Amino acid sequence: MRFIYLKCLSFVIVAVLLCSLISDGLYAQQVVLNEIMASNNSIIADEDGDYEDWIEIHNYSDSAVSLAGYGLSDDYDNPFRWMFPEITIQPGEFLLVWASNKDRADPAAPLHTNFAIASAGEEILLTAADSTRIDELPLTEIPTDMSIGRQPDGTGEWVYFEEPTPGAANTTQGISGLLEPPVFSHSPGFYTEPFELEIT
């Protein structure tokens, strides 16, 4: 009888541990890159008064998730280029991380990565502590003082924002794509003879 009891108890413990691991994994998948700015000229300053690049992380699950050991990177070959400290992101929270090269990981202060983002485009990766890639933004050019983010928050497609919302929900109008500037067949100036102007 005691053997059966111990066997049942062992089964229950293993089941609880497995459920916990599965639950943690599911919640981790609901922590995402939500908004990114690669060329911040005037939108928001950090605690030093500097206009730095930034990355917004969003937890759209209904449970808190520990980010300890998670990695942020701009390099597929080095997903843990910068690592989160012992910090927890709450349900519905938007966490702003400065991509400033200042490398600050005090959980009681604003977070700063040890890399900046190239506005001409580079990948941004979010990796869980177990090396699972949680989310990524592929190489994307982002104009100055515009951001790229998900709409709706957490689950939507990537769109551009002319009115970024660092640390808050993406409620402004998103733009699905950017047009290249037009190219004129003739340079600006005064002409004495008529000509056919082509715009491509």
GROMACS .gro file of C-alpha atoms in nm:
model
  200
    1MET     CA    1   0.000   0.000   0.000
    2ARG     CA    2   0.280   0.238   0.095
    3PHE     CA    3   0.456   0.153  -0.232
    4ILE     CA    4   0.143   0.241  -0.432
    5TYR     CA    5   0.106   0.568  -0.239
    6LEU     CA    6   0.468   0.667  -0.306
    7LYS     CA    7   0.432   0.573  -0.672
    8CYS     CA    8   0.118   0.788  -0.706
    9LEU     CA    9   0.288   1.074  -0.522
   10SER     CA   10   0.587   1.055  -0.757
   11PHE     CA   11   0.354   1.062  -1.056
   12VAL     CA   12   0.175   1.371  -0.924
   13ILE     CA   13   0.504   1.553  -0.859
   14VAL     CA   14   0.634   1.476  -1.208
   15ALA     CA   15   0.303   1.585  -1.363
   16VAL     CA   16   0.309   1.915  -1.172
   17LEU     CA   17   0.669   1.983  -1.279
   18LEU     CA   18   0.588   1.907  -1.643
   19CYS     CA   19   0.284   2.133  -1.636
   20SER     CA   20   0.495   2.408  -1.483
   21LEU     CA   21   0.759   2.376  -1.754
   22ILE     CA   22   0.499   2.372  -2.030
   23SER     CA   23   0.323   2.673  -1.877
   24ASP     CA   24   0.650   2.867  -1.850
   25GLY     CA   25   0.724   2.789  -2.213
   26LEU     CA   26   0.381   2.904  -2.327
   27TYR     CA   27   0.407   3.230  -2.135
   28ALA     CA   28   0.758   3.286  -2.272
   29GLN     CA   29   0.613   3.265  -2.624
   30GLN     CA   30   0.380   3.550  -2.530
   31VAL     CA   31   0.665   3.787  -2.450
   32VAL     CA   32   0.753   3.961  -2.775
   33LEU     CA   33   0.937   4.243  -2.943
   34ASN     CA   34   0.656   4.498  -2.973
   35GLU     CA   35   0.807   4.824  -3.098
   36ILE     CA   36   1.156   4.930  -3.209
   37MET     CA   37   1.317   5.264  -3.293
   38ALA     CA   38   1.654   5.265  -3.468
   39SER     CA   39   1.714   5.639  -3.513
   40ASN     CA   40   1.578   5.849  -3.227
   41ASN     CA   41   1.637   6.216  -3.294
   42SER     CA   42   1.365   6.381  -3.086
   43ILE     CA   43   1.102   6.130  -2.964
   44ILE     CA   44   1.215   6.037  -2.612
   45ALA     CA   45   1.533   6.088  -2.408
   46ASP     CA   46   1.688   5.842  -2.163
   47GLU     CA   47   1.780   5.924  -1.803
   48ASP     CA   48   2.100   6.093  -1.925
   49GLY     CA   49   1.911   6.322  -2.161
   50ASP     CA   50   2.036   6.131  -2.466
   51TYR     CA   51   1.812   6.035  -2.757
   52GLU     CA   52   1.902   5.669  -2.792
   53ASP     CA   53   1.761   5.380  -2.994
   54TRP     CA   54   1.514   5.164  -2.804
   55ILE     CA   55   1.340   4.827  -2.801
   56GLU     CA   56   1.003   4.767  -2.639
   57ILE     CA   57   0.919   4.424  -2.494
   58HIS     CA   58   0.555   4.334  -2.430
   59ASN     CA   59   0.403   4.056  -2.220
   60TYR     CA   60   0.058   3.988  -2.364
   61SER     CA   61  -0.004   3.680  -2.148
   62ASP     CA   62  -0.207   3.674  -1.826
   63SER     CA   63   0.092   3.572  -1.613
   64ALA     CA   64   0.417   3.737  -1.504
   65VAL     CA   65   0.728   3.611  -1.685
   66SER     CA   66   1.085   3.621  -1.554
   67LEU     CA   67   1.327   3.763  -1.812
   68ALA     CA   68   1.636   3.652  -1.618
   69GLY     CA   69   1.885   3.508  -1.864
   70TYR     CA   70   1.693   3.619  -2.174
   71GLY     CA   71   1.902   3.769  -2.452
   72LEU     CA   72   1.865   4.069  -2.682
   73SER     CA   73   2.087   4.090  -2.986
   74ASP     CA   74   2.142   4.232  -3.332
   75ASP     CA   75   2.344   3.928  -3.439
   76TYR     CA   76   2.211   3.581  -3.526
   77ASP     CA   77   2.550   3.432  -3.434
   78ASN     CA   78   2.541   3.587  -3.087
   79PRO     CA   79   2.181   3.577  -2.955
   80PHE     CA   80   2.291   3.655  -2.598
   81ARG     CA   81   2.493   3.963  -2.689
   82TRP     CA   82   2.311   4.145  -2.407
   83MET     CA   83   2.131   3.961  -2.126
   84PHE     CA   84   1.844   4.068  -1.904
   85PRO     CA   85   1.907   4.081  -1.528
   86GLU     CA   86   1.675   3.928  -1.265
   87ILE     CA   87   1.366   4.115  -1.378
   88THR     CA   88   1.001   4.015  -1.421
   89ILE     CA   89   0.765   4.154  -1.683
   90GLN     CA   90   0.408   4.171  -1.560
   91PRO     CA   91   0.095   4.075  -1.757
   92GLY     CA   92   0.017   4.347  -2.010
   93GLU     CA   93   0.339   4.536  -1.930
   94PHE     CA   94   0.543   4.726  -2.191
   95LEU     CA   95   0.913   4.725  -2.096
   96LEU     CA   96   1.144   4.979  -2.262
   97VAL     CA   97   1.508   4.881  -2.314
   98TRP     CA   98   1.749   5.142  -2.449
   99ALA     CA   99   1.972   5.018  -2.732
  100SER     CA  100   2.243   5.268  -2.645
  101ASN     CA  101   2.579   5.088  -2.612
  102LYS     CA  102   2.578   5.194  -2.244
  103ASP     CA  103   2.539   4.835  -2.114
  104ARG     CA  104   2.339   4.883  -1.794
  105ALA     CA  105   2.158   4.590  -1.635
  106ASP     CA  106   2.049   4.717  -1.293
  107PRO     CA  107   1.692   4.584  -1.250
  108ALA     CA  108   1.606   4.889  -1.039
  109ALA     CA  109   1.709   5.135  -1.312
  110PRO     CA  110   1.648   5.186  -1.685
  111LEU     CA  111   1.798   4.903  -1.889
  112HIS     CA  112   2.055   4.968  -2.163
  113THR     CA  113   2.199   4.716  -2.409
  114ASN     CA  114   2.563   4.700  -2.514
  115PHE     CA  115   2.472   4.764  -2.878
  116ALA     CA  116   2.287   5.025  -3.083
  117ILE     CA  117   2.061   4.966  -3.384
  118ALA     CA  118   2.162   5.060  -3.737
  119SER     CA  119   1.884   5.267  -3.897
  120ALA     CA  120   1.984   5.122  -4.234
  121GLY     CA  121   1.859   4.790  -4.103
  122GLU     CA  122   1.971   4.493  -3.897
  123GLU     CA  123   1.799   4.202  -3.726
  124ILE     CA  124   1.680   4.226  -3.365
  125LEU     CA  125   1.644   3.901  -3.170
  126LEU     CA  126   1.476   3.807  -2.841
  127THR     CA  127   1.597   3.472  -2.704
  128ALA     CA  128   1.478   3.280  -2.397
  129ALA     CA  129   1.721   3.158  -2.132
  130ASP     CA  130   1.700   2.805  -2.277
  131SER     CA  131   1.822   2.939  -2.617
  132THR     CA  132   1.475   2.926  -2.777
  133ARG     CA  133   1.431   3.217  -3.015
  134ILE     CA  134   1.116   3.388  -2.889
  135ASP     CA  135   1.084   3.664  -3.147
  136GLU     CA  136   1.276   3.852  -3.413
  137LEU     CA  137   1.258   4.153  -3.641
  138PRO     CA  138   1.432   4.073  -3.970
  139LEU     CA  139   1.667   4.326  -4.128
  140THR     CA  140   1.447   4.634  -4.175
  141GLU     CA  141   1.525   4.997  -4.252
  142ILE     CA  142   1.355   5.234  -4.007
  143PRO     CA  143   1.350   5.610  -4.086
  144THR     CA  144   1.456   5.867  -3.825
  145ASP     CA  145   1.195   5.935  -3.555
  146MET     CA  146   0.971   5.659  -3.686
  147SER     CA  147   0.930   5.320  -3.522
  148ILE     CA  148   0.824   4.978  -3.634
  149GLY     CA  149   0.591   4.778  -3.414
  150ARG     CA  150   0.312   4.527  -3.388
  151GLN     CA  151  -0.050   4.624  -3.432
  152PRO     CA  152  -0.240   4.499  -3.244
  153ASP     CA  153   0.012   4.475  -2.963
  154GLY     CA  154   0.181   4.140  -2.917
  155THR     CA  155   0.020   3.951  -3.202
  156GLY     CA  156  -0.011   4.184  -3.501
  157GLU     CA  157   0.197   4.231  -3.812
  158TRP     CA  158   0.491   4.472  -3.819
  159VAL     CA  159   0.388   4.824  -3.929
  160TYR     CA  160   0.558   5.165  -3.922
  161PHE     CA  161   0.451   5.439  -3.682
  162GLU     CA  162   0.496   5.811  -3.749
  163GLU     CA  163   0.388   5.866  -3.388
  164PRO     CA  164   0.583   5.611  -3.180
  165THR     CA  165   0.457   5.505  -2.837
  166PRO     CA  166   0.761   5.391  -2.634
  167GLY     CA  167   0.659   5.200  -2.322
  168ALA     CA  168   0.290   5.207  -2.412
  169ALA     CA  169   0.033   5.042  -2.638
  170ASN     CA  170   0.057   5.096  -3.013
  171THR     CA  171  -0.263   5.296  -3.052
  172THR     CA  172  -0.156   5.539  -3.327
  173GLN     CA  173  -0.219   5.473  -3.696
  174GLY     CA  174   0.023   5.218  -3.843
  175ILE     CA  175   0.161   5.226  -4.198
  176SER     CA  176   0.204   4.892  -4.372
  177GLY     CA  177   0.493   5.003  -4.593
  178LEU     CA  178   0.705   5.299  -4.699
  179LEU     CA  179   0.734   5.430  -5.056
  180GLU     CA  180   1.069   5.512  -5.210
  181PRO     CA  181   1.110   5.885  -5.294
  182PRO     CA  182   1.028   5.964  -5.660
  183VAL     CA  183   1.309   6.000  -5.913
  184PHE     CA  184   1.281   6.280  -6.172
  185SER     CA  185   1.436   6.245  -6.517
  186HIS     CA  186   1.563   6.606  -6.506
  187SER     CA  187   1.732   6.805  -6.234
  188PRO     CA  188   1.546   7.103  -6.084
  189GLY     CA  189   1.613   7.439  -6.248
  190PHE     CA  190   1.500   7.675  -6.525
  191TYR     CA  191   1.478   7.544  -6.882
  192THR     CA  192   1.427   7.749  -7.201
  193GLU     CA  193   1.317   7.456  -7.413
  194PRO     CA  194   1.021   7.226  -7.345
  195PHE     CA  195   1.097   6.867  -7.250
  196GLU     CA  196   0.919   6.554  -7.135
  197LEU     CA  197   0.955   6.497  -6.761
  198GLU     CA  198   0.948   6.140  -6.637
  199ILE     CA  199   0.888   6.045  -6.276
  200THR     CA  200   0.970   5.694  -6.161
   0.00000   0.00000   0.00000
